[in-house]
Amino acid sequence: MTDDNPLLDTGLPRFDDVRPDHALPAIEARLADYQRLIDGIGQGRLPPTPDTIADEVRADDALAMAWSTVGHLHAVNNTPDWRQAYSECLDRITAFYTARGHNRDLYACWKAVSRRDDFAGQPATFRRMVAEELTDFRLSGVDLDDEPRKRFAEISLELSRLGNRFGNNVLDATEGYTEHFDGAEPLAGLPESALDTLSARAEAAGRNGYLADLSYPCYHAIVTYADDRGLRERFYTAHATRASSEGPQAGRYDNGPVVEAMLALRREQAGLLGYDDAASLKLERRMAPDAEAVERFLRDLADRARPTAAAQLKELTAFAVDHGAAAPLEPWDIAYWSEKMREATLGLNQDKLKPYFELERTLTGLFGLAETLFGIRFERDDEVARWHPDVRFYRVRPVDGEDGDRSNSPDAGLYLDLYARSGKQGGAWMDVCRQRSALDDEVRAPVAYLTCNFGAPRSGQPSLLRHDDVVTLFHEFGHCLHHLLTRVDWPPLAGISGVEWDAVELPSQLLEGWTWEPAFLNAFARHHRTEEALPADWVEALNDDRKFLGAIALTRQLEFALTDLALHRGGAADPVVTMRRVHDEVAVTPLPEFNRYLMSFSHLFDGGYAAGYYSYLWAERLARDAFQLFRERGLLDSRTGRLLREEILAVGGSRTMTESWQAFRGREAALEPLLDAYGVAA
């Protein structure tokens, strides 16, 4: 399985050849190569020099390429075979990196390099990489005594297994609850596009009529548009209790014990390293100075936003009562009446906008923005192997007259997987396929994945996006630009790698800004049948829509962030009790007793946002202030675009974001643009 294993190729992944049974042999082969190098360092055959460090980075990079393909296929094609293959590989990789982090010979090698007489003369990026790696060793427990170090390793492996189990439970619970409808009558109120989504689900399952599960396109359509209040309540209840001990699937995929175990293990692991709690450990390498500063930031926002949010809820309730609803509004009423009120007050709703955001035109606008601001163009190449016929690949090249920077060599590229389908993880994300590297004679350019779950074209109808979908697409594309435009030659600091977690959302949230600007939208938003532009009053209404019930949305994000922080700062309190306490302190909308959203909160338990959910708002402050600079100089000002590229996107993790931000903006980020975006008075 290693003689011609496609996962061992160093070029673009051979997706048409890769099978689940390739995964484990490839990962084991890369791990064996890596271990031989580590053994050579430990046995003294490889001296502590920059060349040896480069050899280890190459071994790490080779493993990352194989693992990236396995992880991606597990996410977009979660079959039983891929699930098993991923789980087997995950155990081995977790055990390997835990042991690597505890390898004192390897640690001594990196430390010795940092103390060489010629270290000060090494490039700044190399010096930063070494410094960051030494911090990683310390946070991995390399200095612990034997027994604590052994326990640290056991915890790391168990946390990895629990995180994988958490994610599988969420996916199974999401697809495990379904309702079938023979006709459209029970779905009164749903727009045609939403009915098409549910019809496509039924067709994929070999049934007539309409089928809905708890995936976001189905759930959102029902709780937002269904006139049948009982139907909305059933889906809200099923969604809010996914993978928990409550609701219609009570206990079937229960993540309650998983959450409690993960929080306890994170707390224990932080204690082994001498930290008071898991939050303090996580914040060791963040832009925010400490947990106290994060909480002050969040509480300050909550104090500012909560009075406005309460007034907005009161206004929404009055509107709903005037139109026949009973007070107080229940959670399954909020989205429904918000949409009704939006249309009544702004003359706008997401479904009315969809015909104007046909996917291909939207991509044209997106790629055009990248060309104008950053000097790159995207050329589609259908000859590249893909994992599904709907996936497309683009080569990234400099526009004519640009400097032709090596990061945009012809093999730099972007995979787009945009449509929802069974077995594909929900949501939207960017991930690394190939990292930029210039350690050898030739530069390997970066390649990214951009994955969404939009409705696919069907029955002659193109894929039409809600404006929320447009925002999501631009957001994830911002992450991709951060990866694709890097000029850093060392993979551990190239692109998004090495960037502080609470700053990594800056480019993605910045790109969202253009999706609300009339001058930009008018360049590509056209009715897919009539070619008419977005009506002028709708374009103007979009900015009002951005702030519509914005304080309520902000308090919801603050609730999530403060719950996350409390879970990782506190002791062994019941997570659900903590969740409810924070809700009562911050939120204004109701939270039913049965709600268990924590049990499907993948960001915290199957992602990288443990003690870090605040990062969205922390980075959004930077993003809103950065976009303000474009407003001042011009939305399509190429000089400001090049400044952003050179001072933030290109440098990746080769310096701190504080340094990059100062180079770009020249001052601390202002809070007012963030507050204004949510309609909260500064």
mmCIF file of C-alpha atoms in Angstrom, residues 183 213 364 495 513 533 600 651 674:
data_model
loop_
_atom_site.group_PDB
_atom_site.id
_atom_site.type_symbol
_atom_site.label_atom_id
_atom_site.label_comp_id
_atom_site.label_asym_id
_atom_site.label_seq_id
_atom_site.Cartn_x
_atom_site.Cartn_y
_atom_site.Cartn_z
ATOM 1 C CA GLY A 183 -47.074 17.607 -0.120
ATOM 2 C CA ASP A 213 -33.369 16.929 8.667
ATOM 3 C CA THR A 364 -17.241 36.754 -10.538
ATOM 4 C CA GLY A 495 -0.388 31.743 5.672
ATOM 5 C CA GLY A 513 -17.527 44.327 4.601
ATOM 6 C CA ALA A 533 -29.885 45.269 -11.011
ATOM 7 C CA SER A 600 -23.622 20.392 19.516
ATOM 8 C CA VAL A 651 3.504 37.932 6.536
ATOM 9 C CA LEU A 674 -17.668 47.367 15.666
#
